[in-house]
mmCIF file of C-alpha atoms in Angstrom:
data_model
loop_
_atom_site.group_PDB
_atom_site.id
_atom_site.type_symbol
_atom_site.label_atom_id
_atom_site.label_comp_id
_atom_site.label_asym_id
_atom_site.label_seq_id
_atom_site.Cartn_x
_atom_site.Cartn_y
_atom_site.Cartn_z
ATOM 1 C CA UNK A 22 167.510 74.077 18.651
ATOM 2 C CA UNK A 23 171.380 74.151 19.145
ATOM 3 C CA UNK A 24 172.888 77.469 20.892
ATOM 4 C CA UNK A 25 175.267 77.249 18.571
ATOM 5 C CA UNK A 26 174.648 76.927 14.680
ATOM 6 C CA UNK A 27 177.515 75.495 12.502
ATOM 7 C CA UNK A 28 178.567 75.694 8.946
ATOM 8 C CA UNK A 29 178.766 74.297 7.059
ATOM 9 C CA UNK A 30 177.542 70.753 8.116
ATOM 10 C CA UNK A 31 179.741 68.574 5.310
ATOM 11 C CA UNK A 32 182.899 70.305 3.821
ATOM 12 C CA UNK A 33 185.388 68.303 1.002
ATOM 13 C CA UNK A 34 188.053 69.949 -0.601
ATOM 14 C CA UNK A 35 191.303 69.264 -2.899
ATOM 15 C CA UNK A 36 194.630 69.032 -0.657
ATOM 16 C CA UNK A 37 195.820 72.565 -1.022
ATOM 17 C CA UNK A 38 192.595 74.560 -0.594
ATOM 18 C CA UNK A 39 191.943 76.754 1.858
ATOM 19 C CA UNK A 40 188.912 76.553 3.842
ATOM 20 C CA UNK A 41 186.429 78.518 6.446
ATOM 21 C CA UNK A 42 184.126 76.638 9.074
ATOM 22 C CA UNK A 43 181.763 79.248 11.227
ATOM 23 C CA UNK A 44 179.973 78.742 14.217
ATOM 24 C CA UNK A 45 177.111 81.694 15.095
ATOM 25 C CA UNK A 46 174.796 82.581 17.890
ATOM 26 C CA UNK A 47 172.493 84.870 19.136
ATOM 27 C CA UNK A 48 174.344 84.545 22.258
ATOM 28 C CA UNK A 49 177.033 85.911 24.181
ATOM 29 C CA UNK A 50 179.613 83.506 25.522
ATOM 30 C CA UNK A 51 182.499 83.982 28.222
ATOM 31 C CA UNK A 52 185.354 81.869 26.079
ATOM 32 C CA UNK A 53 184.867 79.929 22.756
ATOM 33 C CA UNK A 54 186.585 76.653 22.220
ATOM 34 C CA UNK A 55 187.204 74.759 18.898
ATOM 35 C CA UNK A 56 188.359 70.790 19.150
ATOM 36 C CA UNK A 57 188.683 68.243 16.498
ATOM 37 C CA UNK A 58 187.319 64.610 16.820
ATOM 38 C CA UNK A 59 188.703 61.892 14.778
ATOM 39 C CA UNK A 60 185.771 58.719 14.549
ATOM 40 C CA UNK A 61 185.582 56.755 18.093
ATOM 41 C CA UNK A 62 187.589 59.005 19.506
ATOM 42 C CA UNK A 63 187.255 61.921 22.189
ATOM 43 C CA UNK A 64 187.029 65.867 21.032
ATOM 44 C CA UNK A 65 191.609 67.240 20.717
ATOM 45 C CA UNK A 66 191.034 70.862 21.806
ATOM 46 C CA UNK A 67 192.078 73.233 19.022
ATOM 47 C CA UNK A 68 192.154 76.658 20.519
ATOM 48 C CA UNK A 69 190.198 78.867 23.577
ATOM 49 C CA UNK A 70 189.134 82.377 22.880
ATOM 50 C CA UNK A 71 187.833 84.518 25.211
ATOM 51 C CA UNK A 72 187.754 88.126 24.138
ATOM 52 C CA UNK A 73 185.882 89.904 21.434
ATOM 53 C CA UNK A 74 187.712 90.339 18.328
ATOM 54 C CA UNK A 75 190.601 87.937 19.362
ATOM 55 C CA UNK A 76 192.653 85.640 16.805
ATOM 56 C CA UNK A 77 194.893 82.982 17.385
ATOM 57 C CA UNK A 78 197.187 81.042 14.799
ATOM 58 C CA UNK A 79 197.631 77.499 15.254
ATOM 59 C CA UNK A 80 200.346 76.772 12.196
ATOM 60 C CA UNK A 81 198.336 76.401 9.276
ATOM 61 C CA UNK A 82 194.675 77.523 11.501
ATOM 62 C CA UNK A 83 193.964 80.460 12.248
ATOM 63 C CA UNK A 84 190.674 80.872 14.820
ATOM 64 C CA UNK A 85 188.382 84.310 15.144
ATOM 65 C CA UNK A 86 186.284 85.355 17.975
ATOM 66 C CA UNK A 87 183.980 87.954 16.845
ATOM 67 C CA UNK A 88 183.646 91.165 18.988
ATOM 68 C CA UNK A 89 180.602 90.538 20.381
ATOM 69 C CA UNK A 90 181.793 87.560 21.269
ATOM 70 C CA UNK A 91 178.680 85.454 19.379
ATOM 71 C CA UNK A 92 180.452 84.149 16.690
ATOM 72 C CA UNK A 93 183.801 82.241 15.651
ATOM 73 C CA UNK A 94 185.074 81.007 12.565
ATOM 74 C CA UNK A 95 188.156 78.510 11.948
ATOM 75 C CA UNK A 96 189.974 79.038 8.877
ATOM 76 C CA UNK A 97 192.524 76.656 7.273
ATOM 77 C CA UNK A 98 195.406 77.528 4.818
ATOM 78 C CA UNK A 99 196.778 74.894 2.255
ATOM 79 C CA UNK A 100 194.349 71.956 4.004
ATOM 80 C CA UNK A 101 196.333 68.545 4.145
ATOM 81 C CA UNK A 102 194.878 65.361 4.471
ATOM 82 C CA UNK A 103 196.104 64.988 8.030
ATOM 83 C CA UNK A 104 193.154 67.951 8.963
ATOM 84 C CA UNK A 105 190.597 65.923 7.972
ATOM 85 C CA UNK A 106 187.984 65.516 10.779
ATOM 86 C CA UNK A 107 185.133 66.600 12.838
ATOM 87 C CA UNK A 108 185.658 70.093 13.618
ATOM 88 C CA UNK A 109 183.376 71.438 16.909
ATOM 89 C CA UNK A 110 182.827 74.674 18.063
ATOM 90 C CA UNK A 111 181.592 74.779 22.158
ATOM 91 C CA UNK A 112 180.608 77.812 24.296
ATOM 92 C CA UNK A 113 180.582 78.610 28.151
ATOM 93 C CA UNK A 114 177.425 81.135 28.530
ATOM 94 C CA UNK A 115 178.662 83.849 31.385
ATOM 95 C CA UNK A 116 177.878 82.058 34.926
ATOM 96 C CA UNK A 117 177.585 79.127 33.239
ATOM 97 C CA UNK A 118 179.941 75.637 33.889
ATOM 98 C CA UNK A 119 178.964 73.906 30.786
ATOM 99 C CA UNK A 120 179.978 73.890 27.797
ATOM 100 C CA UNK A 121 177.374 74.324 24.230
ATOM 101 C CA UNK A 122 178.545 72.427 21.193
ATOM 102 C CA UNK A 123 177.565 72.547 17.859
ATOM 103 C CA UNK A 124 176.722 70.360 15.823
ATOM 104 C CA UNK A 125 179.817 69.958 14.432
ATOM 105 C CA UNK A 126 181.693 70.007 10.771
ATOM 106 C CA UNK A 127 183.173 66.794 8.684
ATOM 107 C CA UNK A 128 185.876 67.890 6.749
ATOM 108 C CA UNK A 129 187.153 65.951 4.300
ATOM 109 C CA UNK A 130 190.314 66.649 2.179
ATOM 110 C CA UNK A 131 191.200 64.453 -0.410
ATOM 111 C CA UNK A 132 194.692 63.643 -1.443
ATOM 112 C CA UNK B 3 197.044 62.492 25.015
ATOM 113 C CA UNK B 4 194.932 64.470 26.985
ATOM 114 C CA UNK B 5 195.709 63.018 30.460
ATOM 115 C CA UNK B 6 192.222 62.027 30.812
ATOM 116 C CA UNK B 7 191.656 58.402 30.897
ATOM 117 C CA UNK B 8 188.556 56.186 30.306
ATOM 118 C CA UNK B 9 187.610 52.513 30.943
ATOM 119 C CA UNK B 10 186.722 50.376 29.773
ATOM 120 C CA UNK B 11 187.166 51.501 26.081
ATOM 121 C CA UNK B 12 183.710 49.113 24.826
ATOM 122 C CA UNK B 13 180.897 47.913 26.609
ATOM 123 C CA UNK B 14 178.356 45.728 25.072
ATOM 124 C CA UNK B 15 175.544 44.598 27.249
ATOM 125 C CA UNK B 16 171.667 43.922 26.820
ATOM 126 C CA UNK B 17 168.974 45.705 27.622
ATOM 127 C CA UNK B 18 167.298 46.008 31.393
ATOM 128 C CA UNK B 19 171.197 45.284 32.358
ATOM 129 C CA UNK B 20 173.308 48.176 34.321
ATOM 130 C CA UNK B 21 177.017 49.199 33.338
ATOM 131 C CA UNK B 22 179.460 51.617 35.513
ATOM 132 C CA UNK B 23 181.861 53.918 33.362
ATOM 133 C CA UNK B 24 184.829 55.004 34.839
ATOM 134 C CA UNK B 25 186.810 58.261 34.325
ATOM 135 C CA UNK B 26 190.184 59.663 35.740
ATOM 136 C CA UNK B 27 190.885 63.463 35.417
ATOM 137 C CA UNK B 28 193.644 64.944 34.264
ATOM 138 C CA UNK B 29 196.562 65.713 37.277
ATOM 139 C CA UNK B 30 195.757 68.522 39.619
ATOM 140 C CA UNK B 31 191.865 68.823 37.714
ATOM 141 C CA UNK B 32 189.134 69.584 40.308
ATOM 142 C CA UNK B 33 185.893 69.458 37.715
ATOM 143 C CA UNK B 34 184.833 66.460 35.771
ATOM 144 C CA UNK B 35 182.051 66.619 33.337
ATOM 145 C CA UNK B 36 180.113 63.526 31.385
ATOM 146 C CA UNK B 37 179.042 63.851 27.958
ATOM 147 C CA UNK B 38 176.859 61.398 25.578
ATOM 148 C CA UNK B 39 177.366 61.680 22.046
ATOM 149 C CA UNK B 40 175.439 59.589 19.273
ATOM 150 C CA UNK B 41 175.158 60.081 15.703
ATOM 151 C CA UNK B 42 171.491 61.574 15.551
ATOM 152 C CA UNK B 43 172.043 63.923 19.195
ATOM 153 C CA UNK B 44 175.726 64.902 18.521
ATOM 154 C CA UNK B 45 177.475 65.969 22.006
ATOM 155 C CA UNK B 46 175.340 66.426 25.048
ATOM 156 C CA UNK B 47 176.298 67.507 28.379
ATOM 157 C CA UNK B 48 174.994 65.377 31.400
ATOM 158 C CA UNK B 49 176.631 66.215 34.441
ATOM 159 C CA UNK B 50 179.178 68.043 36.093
ATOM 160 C CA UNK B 51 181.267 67.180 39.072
ATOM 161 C CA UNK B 52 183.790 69.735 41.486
ATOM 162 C CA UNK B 53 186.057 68.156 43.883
ATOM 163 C CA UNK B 54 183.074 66.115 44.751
ATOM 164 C CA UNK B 55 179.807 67.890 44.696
ATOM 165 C CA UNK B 56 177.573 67.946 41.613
ATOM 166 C CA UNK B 57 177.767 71.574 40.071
ATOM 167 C CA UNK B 58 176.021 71.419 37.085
ATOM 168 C CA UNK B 59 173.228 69.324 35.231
ATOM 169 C CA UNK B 60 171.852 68.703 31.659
ATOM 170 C CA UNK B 61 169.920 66.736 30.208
ATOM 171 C CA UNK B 62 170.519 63.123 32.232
ATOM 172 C CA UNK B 63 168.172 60.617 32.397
ATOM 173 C CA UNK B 64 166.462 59.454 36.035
ATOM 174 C CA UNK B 65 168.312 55.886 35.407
ATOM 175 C CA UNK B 66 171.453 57.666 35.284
ATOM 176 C CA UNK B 67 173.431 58.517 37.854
ATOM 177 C CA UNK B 68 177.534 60.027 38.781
ATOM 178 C CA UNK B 69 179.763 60.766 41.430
ATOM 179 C CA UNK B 70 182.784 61.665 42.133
ATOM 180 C CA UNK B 71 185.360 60.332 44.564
ATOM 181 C CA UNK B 72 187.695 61.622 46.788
ATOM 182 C CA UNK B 73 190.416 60.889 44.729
ATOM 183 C CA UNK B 74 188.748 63.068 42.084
ATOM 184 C CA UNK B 75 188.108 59.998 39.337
ATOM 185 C CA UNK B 76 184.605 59.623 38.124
ATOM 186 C CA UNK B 77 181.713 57.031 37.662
ATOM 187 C CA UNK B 78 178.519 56.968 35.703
ATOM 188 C CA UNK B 79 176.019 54.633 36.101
ATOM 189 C CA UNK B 80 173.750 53.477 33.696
ATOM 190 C CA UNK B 81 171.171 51.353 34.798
ATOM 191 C CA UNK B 82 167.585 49.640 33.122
ATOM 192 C CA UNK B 83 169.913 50.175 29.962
ATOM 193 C CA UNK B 84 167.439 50.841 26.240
ATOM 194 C CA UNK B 85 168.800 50.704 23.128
ATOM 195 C CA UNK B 86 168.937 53.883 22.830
ATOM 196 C CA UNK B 87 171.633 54.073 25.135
ATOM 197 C CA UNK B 88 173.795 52.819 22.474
ATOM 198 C CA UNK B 89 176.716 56.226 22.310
ATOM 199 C CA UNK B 90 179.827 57.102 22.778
ATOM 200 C CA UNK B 91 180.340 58.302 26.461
ATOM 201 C CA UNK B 92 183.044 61.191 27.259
ATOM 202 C CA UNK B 93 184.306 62.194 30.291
ATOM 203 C CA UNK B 94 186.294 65.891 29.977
ATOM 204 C CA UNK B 95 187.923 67.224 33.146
ATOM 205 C CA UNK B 96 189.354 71.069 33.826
ATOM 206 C CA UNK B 97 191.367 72.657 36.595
ATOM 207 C CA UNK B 98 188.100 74.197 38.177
ATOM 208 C CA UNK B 99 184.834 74.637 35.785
ATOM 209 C CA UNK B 100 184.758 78.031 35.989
ATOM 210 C CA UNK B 101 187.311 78.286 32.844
ATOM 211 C CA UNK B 102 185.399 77.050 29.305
ATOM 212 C CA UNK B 103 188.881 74.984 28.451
ATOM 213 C CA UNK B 104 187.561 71.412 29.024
ATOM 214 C CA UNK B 105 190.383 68.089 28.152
ATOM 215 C CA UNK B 106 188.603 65.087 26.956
ATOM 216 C CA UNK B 107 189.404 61.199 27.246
ATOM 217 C CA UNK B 108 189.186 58.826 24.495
ATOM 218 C CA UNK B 109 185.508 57.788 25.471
ATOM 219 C CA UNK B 110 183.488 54.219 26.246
ATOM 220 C CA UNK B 111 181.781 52.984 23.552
ATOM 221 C CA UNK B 112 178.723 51.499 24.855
ATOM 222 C CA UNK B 113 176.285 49.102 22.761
ATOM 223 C CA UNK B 114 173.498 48.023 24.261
ATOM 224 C CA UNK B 115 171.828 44.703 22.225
#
């Protein structure tokens, strides 16, 4: 079982749209990072969070931390083509030097 | 660009056969950190490196093996190579591994026939 759950797993949506992607566990994490992966290539970090309740906007994404610092969500305003991708949410467990990924989410936004 | 570079980009070999992986950290970036990722497994940590000493572990196989160099760059080896080898094979580096933030490169794809 993953430490961290994604969802949705498949997401396609009209150029325009806005649209959430959340990533939940039963555990707490020391920082929260979300990257995006284009096919054969490597994970483009997004954003780090690291306290409870914490948002950052990235332009047109905005990123959550919860405030028990279990959960995250990525939300995207007016999606463009250009954001379509894999989006993965990873976690560094307190004492921990790894990092837990989800599973991940495909986007897809059509033109 | 991350600043973390890879080589070589594609690797096809056969099975039984061994292949090294090379990775180059980011500038002034003590920790180094392998990852395998296929389609079925999605992205799974293997090992961890800190100016030199293995830190962390996950879940690497016995016929695979890393270190890391004085000069901070990285190699895996992959030896008595299975099919199921076949994945795409990250290296991430960050300033120390303490911090979550990890930079990826742009990965070896490895196929194993």
């Amino acid at each position: 079982t993953q430490l961290l759950e994604q969802s949705p797993q498949f997401l396609s949506i009209q150029e325009g749209e806005n649209l959430t992607v959340y990533c939940n566990s039963s555990s707490v994490f020391s920082s929260l990072q979300w990257y995006r992966q284009e096919p054969g290539e490597g994970p483009v970090l997004l954003v780090t969070v690291v306290t409870g309740g914490e948002v950052k906007k990235l332009k047109r994404l905005t990123f959550q931390f919860g405030d028990a610092r279990k959960d995250s969500s990525l939300h995207i305003t007016a999606a463009q083509t250009g954001d379509t991708g894999l989006y993965l949410c990873a976690g560094a467990l307190p004492n921990d030097y790894k990092l837990s990924f989800g599973a991940g989410t495909t986007v897809t936004v059509r033109a | 660009d991350s600043g973390v570079t890879q080589t070589p980009k594609h690797l096809i070999t056969a099975t039984g056969q061994r292949v090294t992986l090379r990775c180059s950290p980011r500038s002034g970036d003590l920790s180094v950190y392998w990852y395998q990722q296929s389609l079925d497994q999605g992205l799974q940590f293997l090992i961890q490196y800190y100016n030199g000493e293995e830190r962390a572990k996950g879940n690497i196989l016995e016929r695979f093996s890393a270190q890391q160099f004085p000069d901070l760059h990285s190699e895996l080896n992959l030896s008595s190579l299975e099919l199921g080898d076949s994945a795409l094979y990250f290296c991430a580096s960050s300033l120390t591994g303490a911090e979550g933030t990890q930079y990826f490169g742009p990965g070896t794809r490895l196929l194993v026939l």
